[in-house]
Amino acid sequence: MSEERPHIHRPKVETFDIAARTNVDPKGFVRPVEHYREEPWGLYMARHADHPRFHYLESWIIPELGIRASIFHFTPEHVRDWDFYVDIGDFTRGEQVWTSEDHYLDLIVQTGRSIELLDVDELLEANTAGILDPKTSERAMLNAARAIDGIAAHGHDLDAWLTSVGMPVTWR
């Protein structure tokens, strides 16, 4: 019996151009952005999506914590039983353009119930293949662990954890 290995890919890079009001996704598609809002803790983005499973995306990029928390507004036939999808990575604030480099690890937050860590296999494969250096891999694991511990310690409530670390986020 053989286990299927994850597809090894370079870290996904995305840009958020505040002046142009665009978001360039990891595949290079330029998406118009409805709302950008810079905050002391990071960047808020909201845009329509032409995805078959969701029609709108809201994201809160928080560089200091190495996270991007997103709410996917799913279509009625693709509703999911979770509240937040959290990407772990490096997020860089520029004067007009922010960038993100996804470090494979993701968290699924069900407020008040649970938090799940995803894609550890992808991070380990990328590290083993030399696609992600050991220092960056370690930072990703530490950022994920800090988020998991913080969210769990606050009753599986992302908002409560962010408020406790001085980064109160307005979700809508």
Backbone as CSV, one residue per row, in Angstrom:
resi,resn,N_x,N_y,N_z,CA_x,CA_y,CA_z,C_x,C_y,C_z
1,MET,0.850,-1.177,0.000,0.000,0.000,0.000,0.892,1.235,0.000
2,SER,0.722,2.090,-0.975,1.555,3.284,-1.046,0.728,4.522,-0.736
3,GLU,1.365,5.446,-0.023,0.701,6.705,0.268,1.000,7.678,-0.846
4,GLU,0.003,8.438,-1.229,0.194,9.444,-2.260,0.905,10.649,-1.645
5,ARG,1.985,11.055,-2.291,2.733,12.209,-1.817,2.078,13.480,-2.331
6,PRO,2.176,14.556,-1.547,1.576,15.813,-2.010,2.321,16.360,-3.223
7,HIS,1.609,17.107,-4.030,2.223,17.772,-5.176,3.125,18.878,-4.643
8,ILE,4.394,18.831,-5.003,5.333,19.852,-4.535,5.257,21.050,-5.476
9,HIS,5.014,22.207,-4.900,4.957,23.441,-5.680,5.658,24.554,-4.909
10,ARG,6.086,25.551,-5.630,6.713,26.707,-5.000,5.675,27.415,-4.143
11,PRO,6.104,28.187,-3.156,5.138,28.951,-2.364,4.309,29.866,-3.272
12,LYS,3.041,29.957,-2.969,2.146,30.800,-3.752,2.362,32.263,-3.360
13,VAL,2.547,33.098,-4.373,2.773,34.520,-4.158,1.567,35.290,-4.689
14,GLU,1.176,36.304,-3.926,0.013,37.095,-4.285,0.341,38.564,-4.037
15,THR,-0.252,39.463,-4.820,-0.058,40.890,-4.575,-1.405,41.573,-4.372
16,PHE,-1.349,42.641,-3.604,-2.517,43.430,-3.255,-2.164,44.884,-3.550
17,ASP,-2.622,45.387,-4.676,-2.273,46.734,-5.130,-3.383,47.690,-4.718
18,ILE,-3.104,48.461,-3.678,-4.107,49.362,-3.119,-4.467,50.468,-4.109
19,ALA,-3.459,51.070,-4.747,-3.698,52.178,-5.677,-4.521,51.726,-6.882
20,ALA,-4.177,50.570,-7.441,-4.893,50.060,-8.617,-6.179,49.327,-8.248
21,ARG,-6.370,49.087,-6.936,-7.534,48.341,-6.438,-7.651,46.973,-7.107
22,THR,-6.493,46.266,-7.109,-6.452,44.928,-7.690,-5.780,43.960,-6.732
23,ASN,-6.056,42.696,-6.977,-5.444,41.582,-6.261,-4.992,40.605,-7.336
24,VAL,-3.676,40.354,-7.405,-3.166,39.386,-8.368,-2.994,38.072,-7.634
25,ASP,-3.786,37.075,-8.032,-3.770,35.798,-7.322,-2.534,34.983,-7.703
26,PRO,-2.301,33.866,-7.030,-1.095,33.072,-7.289,-0.951,32.559,-8.719
27,LYS,-2.043,32.487,-9.459,-1.973,32.029,-10.847,-1.796,33.190,-11.826
28,GLY,-1.700,34.410,-11.286,-1.479,35.580,-12.128,-2.737,36.276,-12.596
29,PHE,-3.901,35.821,-12.146,-5.146,36.476,-12.531,-5.318,37.773,-11.745
30,VAL,-5.614,38.842,-12.444,-5.822,40.147,-11.817,-7.300,40.276,-11.482
31,ARG,-7.583,40.456,-10.204,-8.966,40.547,-9.733,-9.237,41.970,-9.236
32,PRO,-10.334,42.578,-9.653,-10.685,43.898,-9.107,-11.081,43.754,-7.638
33,VAL,-10.669,44.730,-6.830,-10.965,44.720,-5.401,-11.983,45.802,-5.093
34,GLU,-13.016,45.416,-4.385,-14.065,46.351,-4.012,-13.638,47.249,-2.852
35,HIS,-12.971,46.645,-1.851,-12.565,47.403,-0.665,-11.155,47.019,-0.235
36,TYR,-10.345,48.021,0.013,-9.080,47.874,0.737,-9.154,48.824,1.911
37,ARG,-8.634,48.402,3.042,-8.561,49.282,4.208,-7.283,48.942,4.968
38,GLU,-6.383,49.898,5.047,-5.167,49.691,5.834,-5.461,50.012,7.290
39,GLU,-4.963,49.175,8.157,-5.147,49.310,9.598,-3.783,49.221,10.254
40,PRO,-3.644,49.657,11.498,-2.347,49.529,12.176,-1.848,48.075,12.222
41,TRP,-2.779,47.120,12.308,-2.417,45.701,12.389,-2.194,45.065,11.034
42,GLY,-2.668,45.706,9.929,-2.513,45.072,8.628,-3.423,45.624,7.556
43,LEU,-3.937,44.730,6.703,-4.726,45.118,5.540,-5.997,44.279,5.446
44,TYR,-7.097,44.966,5.165,-8.370,44.310,4.894,-8.626,44.402,3.396
45,MET,-9.104,43.310,2.803,-9.458,43.286,1.394,-10.797,42.564,1.233
46,ALA,-11.644,43.089,0.353,-12.905,42.418,0.031,-13.128,42.537,-1.471
47,ARG,-13.464,41.392,-2.073,-13.687,41.398,-3.518,-14.651,40.291,-3.921
48,HIS,-15.248,40.503,-5.087,-16.087,39.466,-5.684,-15.182,38.354,-6.202
49,ALA,-15.744,37.181,-6.348,-14.985,36.032,-6.843,-15.779,35.352,-7.956
50,ASP,-15.052,34.884,-8.945,-15.701,34.146,-10.039,-15.393,32.657,-9.898
51,HIS,-15.512,32.192,-8.678,-15.207,30.802,-8.345,-16.510,30.013,-8.291
52,PRO,-16.491,28.751,-8.701,-17.744,27.981,-8.680,-18.295,27.703,-7.275
53,ARG,-17.444,27.783,-6.247,-17.912,27.459,-4.896,-18.186,28.673,-4.006
54,PHE,-17.580,29.815,-4.313,-17.831,31.004,-3.501,-17.900,32.234,-4.396
55,HIS,-18.680,33.231,-3.929,-18.926,34.414,-4.750,-18.263,35.668,-4.216
56,TYR,-17.744,35.614,-2.989,-17.134,36.798,-2.383,-16.065,36.348,-1.405
57,LEU,-15.010,37.149,-1.289,-13.884,36.834,-0.410,-13.528,38.060,0.404
58,GLU,-13.389,37.865,1.715,-12.878,38.904,2.605,-11.628,38.343,3.275
59,SER,-10.570,39.160,3.315,-9.323,38.720,3.952,-8.750,39.820,4.836
60,TRP,-8.165,39.382,5.930,-7.473,40.263,6.859,-6.042,39.763,6.940
61,ILE,-5.107,40.577,6.447,-3.688,40.216,6.413,-3.029,40.851,7.622
62,ILE,-2.418,40.014,8.453,-1.816,40.483,9.707,-0.346,40.054,9.722
63,PRO,0.542,40.891,9.167,1.953,40.517,9.002,2.658,40.113,10.291
64,GLU,2.404,40.823,11.367,3.104,40.541,12.623,2.875,39.117,13.116
65,LEU,1.712,38.566,12.821,1.394,37.204,13.243,1.659,36.179,12.145
66,GLY,1.994,36.643,10.939,2.238,35.731,9.822,0.985,35.005,9.372
67,ILE,-0.171,35.715,9.418,-1.428,35.075,9.031,-2.252,35.943,8.089
68,ARG,-3.090,35.264,7.329,-4.144,35.883,6.534,-5.426,35.126,6.869
69,ALA,-6.346,35.794,7.515,-7.619,35.178,7.885,-8.652,35.558,6.844
70,SER,-9.351,34.572,6.309,-10.315,34.828,5.243,-11.674,34.247,5.570
71,ILE,-12.671,34.948,5.081,-14.042,34.436,5.078,-14.423,34.252,3.617
72,PHE,-14.777,33.041,3.261,-15.265,32.727,1.931,-16.786,32.727,2.002
73,HIS,-17.407,33.523,1.178,-18.874,33.554,1.118,-19.296,32.558,0.043
74,PHE,-19.626,31.362,0.517,-19.937,30.248,-0.377,-21.318,30.381,-1.009
75,THR,-21.448,29.764,-2.167,-22.755,29.676,-2.801,-23.598,28.680,-1.989
76,PRO,-24.923,28.772,-2.057,-25.766,27.898,-1.231,-25.466,26.407,-1.390
77,GLU,-25.092,25.970,-2.575,-24.833,24.543,-2.776,-23.434,24.110,-2.324
78,HIS,-22.598,25.049,-1.893,-21.238,24.705,-1.458,-20.909,25.225,-0.054
79,VAL,-21.895,25.386,0.786,-21.688,25.902,2.135,-20.769,24.970,2.917
80,ARG,-19.857,25.547,3.679,-18.926,24.789,4.513,-19.252,25.042,5.981
81,ASP,-18.885,24.094,6.809,-19.149,24.191,8.248,-17.933,24.748,8.981
82,TRP,-17.449,25.886,8.534,-16.381,26.579,9.242,-16.508,28.069,8.991
83,ASP,-15.835,28.841,9.839,-15.980,30.292,9.794,-14.802,31.005,9.144
84,PHE,-13.583,30.556,9.451,-12.392,31.225,8.946,-11.404,30.227,8.366
85,TYR,-10.757,30.660,7.306,-9.654,29.914,6.703,-8.427,30.791,6.912
86,VAL,-7.419,30.257,7.576,-6.240,31.045,7.929,-5.025,30.491,7.201
87,ASP,-4.410,31.322,6.370,-3.170,30.969,5.684,-1.996,31.419,6.545
88,ILE,-0.949,30.608,6.554,0.287,30.942,7.253,1.309,31.348,6.198
89,GLY,2.006,32.459,6.427,3.002,32.885,5.454,3.705,34.155,5.853
90,ASP,4.407,34.727,4.885,5.050,36.024,5.060,4.224,37.052,4.309
91,PHE,3.919,38.140,4.978,3.089,39.193,4.418,3.846,40.505,4.582
92,THR,4.042,41.199,3.461,4.887,42.390,3.458,4.087,43.611,3.028
93,ARG,4.158,44.631,3.866,3.482,45.900,3.594,4.398,46.779,2.755
94,GLY,3.893,47.183,1.593,4.600,48.157,0.774,3.870,49.481,0.834
95,GLU,4.393,50.476,0.152,3.714,51.777,0.163,2.343,51.697,-0.494
96,GLN,2.264,51.040,-1.639,0.987,50.881,-2.340,0.654,49.420,-2.629
97,VAL,1.667,48.561,-2.614,1.470,47.152,-2.954,1.957,46.274,-1.804
98,TRP,1.070,45.428,-1.338,1.409,44.424,-0.338,1.672,43.116,-1.074
99,THR,2.506,42.259,-0.490,2.742,40.941,-1.071,2.572,39.870,-0.004
100,SER,2.223,38.686,-0.481,2.137,37.544,0.432,2.859,36.369,-0.210
101,GLU,3.489,35.579,0.652,4.081,34.313,0.236,3.519,33.255,1.164
102,ASP,2.698,32.392,0.614,2.023,31.353,1.385,3.022,30.254,1.754
103,HIS,3.012,29.859,3.015,3.930,28.824,3.492,3.212,27.510,3.789
104,TYR,2.261,27.187,2.939,1.619,25.873,2.875,0.624,25.591,3.990
105,LEU,0.941,25.908,5.224,0.076,25.552,6.345,-1.187,26.404,6.350
106,ASP,-2.309,25.749,6.637,-3.603,26.426,6.706,-4.335,25.956,7.956
107,LEU,-5.181,26.823,8.467,-6.011,26.496,9.620,-7.471,26.681,9.239
108,ILE,-8.303,25.773,9.697,-9.751,25.885,9.539,-10.309,26.132,10.936
109,VAL,-11.001,27.256,11.105,-11.536,27.625,12.418,-13.055,27.513,12.406
110,GLN,-13.559,26.701,13.309,-14.991,26.620,13.583,-15.173,27.325,14.922
111,THR,-15.638,28.552,14.878,-15.724,29.377,16.081,-16.477,28.663,17.195
112,GLY,-15.837,28.630,18.358,-16.426,28.002,19.537,-16.343,26.498,19.567
113,ARG,-15.788,25.878,18.494,-15.784,24.420,18.431,-14.410,23.803,18.209
114,SER,-13.679,24.266,17.165,-12.433,23.565,16.846,-11.535,24.399,15.942
115,ILE,-10.305,23.920,15.836,-9.345,24.458,14.883,-8.592,23.265,14.312
116,GLU,-8.403,23.264,12.999,-7.737,22.144,12.334,-6.556,22.664,11.530
117,LEU,-5.426,21.981,11.641,-4.217,22.311,10.891,-4.175,21.448,9.631
118,LEU,-3.959,22.090,8.479,-3.915,21.389,7.194,-2.550,21.561,6.521
119,ASP,-2.230,20.638,5.660,-1.113,20.717,4.711,0.284,20.686,5.329
120,VAL,0.417,20.041,6.467,1.745,19.848,7.065,2.617,19.045,6.100
121,ASP,2.008,18.075,5.419,2.760,17.262,4.456,3.354,18.128,3.347
122,GLU,2.631,19.117,2.885,3.144,20.006,1.837,4.330,20.820,2.332
123,LEU,4.232,21.336,3.551,5.346,22.101,4.125,6.581,21.227,4.253
124,LEU,6.415,20.022,4.755,7.558,19.118,4.944,8.177,18.721,3.605
125,GLU,7.344,18.448,2.612,7.856,18.107,1.278,8.618,19.279,0.668
126,ALA,8.080,20.485,0.796,8.748,21.673,0.253,10.083,21.902,0.950
127,ASN,10.117,21.667,2.243,11.359,21.819,2.998,12.374,20.760,2.568
128,THR,11.946,19.524,2.469,12.826,18.423,2.069,13.377,18.639,0.663
129,ALA,12.546,19.171,-0.231,12.958,19.405,-1.615,13.796,20.672,-1.777
130,GLY,13.941,21.441,-0.702,14.725,22.669,-0.775,13.976,23.848,-1.374
131,ILE,12.676,23.695,-1.547,11.856,24.786,-2.081,11.644,25.860,-1.013
132,LEU,11.544,25.428,0.227,11.407,26.339,1.359,12.572,26.057,2.290
133,ASP,13.322,27.089,2.638,14.502,26.871,3.478,14.093,26.539,4.916
134,PRO,14.998,25.914,5.665,14.671,25.490,7.031,14.207,26.629,7.938
135,LYS,14.802,27.806,7.813,14.430,28.931,8.668,12.983,29.373,8.390
136,THR,12.616,29.438,7.121,11.251,29.820,6.746,10.264,28.738,7.161
137,SER,10.638,27.479,6.995,9.777,26.360,7.418,9.530,26.410,8.918
138,GLU,10.585,26.681,9.665,10.446,26.769,11.131,9.535,27.935,11.507
139,ARG,9.711,29.087,10.852,8.864,30.248,11.138,7.397,29.914,10.857
140,ALA,7.141,29.210,9.762,5.764,28.815,9.433,5.184,27.931,10.535
141,MET,5.963,26.956,10.987,5.468,26.058,12.044,5.211,26.823,13.343
142,LEU,6.122,27.738,13.690,5.947,28.520,14.913,4.743,29.451,14.817
143,ASN,4.545,30.086,13.653,3.374,30.956,13.474,2.078,30.159,13.550
144,ALA,2.069,28.976,12.953,0.880,28.124,13.028,0.621,27.684,14.469
145,ALA,1.674,27.273,15.166,1.518,26.829,16.562,1.004,27.967,17.444
146,ARG,1.550,29.178,17.241,1.101,30.332,18.033,-0.379,30.611,17.764
147,ALA,-0.787,30.556,16.501,-2.189,30.802,16.162,-3.098,29.721,16.743
148,ILE,-2.708,28.466,16.598,-3.514,27.368,17.138,-3.652,27.500,18.646
149,ASP,-2.532,27.715,19.335,-2.569,27.858,20.795,-3.436,29.041,21.213
150,GLY,-3.247,30.185,20.540,-3.998,31.381,20.896,-5.484,31.240,20.654
151,ILE,-5.832,30.718,19.497,-7.253,30.554,19.168,-7.908,29.537,20.106
152,ALA,-7.233,28.418,20.336,-7.787,27.391,21.239,-7.927,27.919,22.666
153,ALA,-6.938,28.683,23.124,-6.977,29.229,24.489,-8.095,30.251,24.672
154,HIS,-8.609,30.771,23.578,-9.698,31.744,23.641,-11.012,31.138,23.157
155,GLY,-11.217,29.878,23.509,-12.484,29.208,23.205,-12.705,28.961,21.727
156,HIS,-11.619,28.734,20.990,-11.687,28.534,19.537,-12.325,29.743,18.851
157,ASP,-11.919,30.925,19.327,-12.472,32.176,18.830,-11.328,33.047,18.294
158,LEU,-11.215,33.123,16.975,-10.156,33.900,16.334,-10.212,35.358,16.759
159,ASP,-11.395,35.934,16.771,-11.563,37.332,17.144,-11.081,37.596,18.568
160,ALA,-11.427,36.729,19.492,-11.010,36.903,20.884,-9.487,36.843,21.004
161,TRP,-8.864,35.917,20.290,-7.395,35.835,20.335,-6.768,37.103,19.765
162,LEU,-7.235,37.546,18.589,-6.655,38.746,17.978,-6.819,39.963,18.883
163,THR,-7.970,40.093,19.518,-8.194,41.198,20.450,-7.214,41.103,21.617
164,SER,-6.965,39.885,22.096,-6.067,39.701,23.250,-4.618,40.066,22.938
165,VAL,-4.227,40.008,21.672,-2.854,40.363,21.286,-2.798,41.778,20.705
166,GLY,-3.842,42.564,20.929,-3.846,43.968,20.533,-4.108,44.211,19.050
167,MET,-4.771,43.258,18.408,-5.091,43.426,16.995,-6.575,43.186,16.750
168,PRO,-7.406,44.058,17.345,-8.853,43.869,17.142,-9.224,44.106,15.688
169,VAL,-9.860,43.135,15.104,-10.221,43.172,13.698,-11.719,43.360,13.586
170,THR,-12.129,44.249,12.689,-13.544,44.406,12.381,-13.839,43.463,11.239
171,TRP,-14.676,42.475,11.487,-14.881,41.410,10.501,-15.733,41.816,9.328
172,ARG,-16.514,42.801,9.421,-17.327,43.198,8.264,-17.198,44.683,8.045
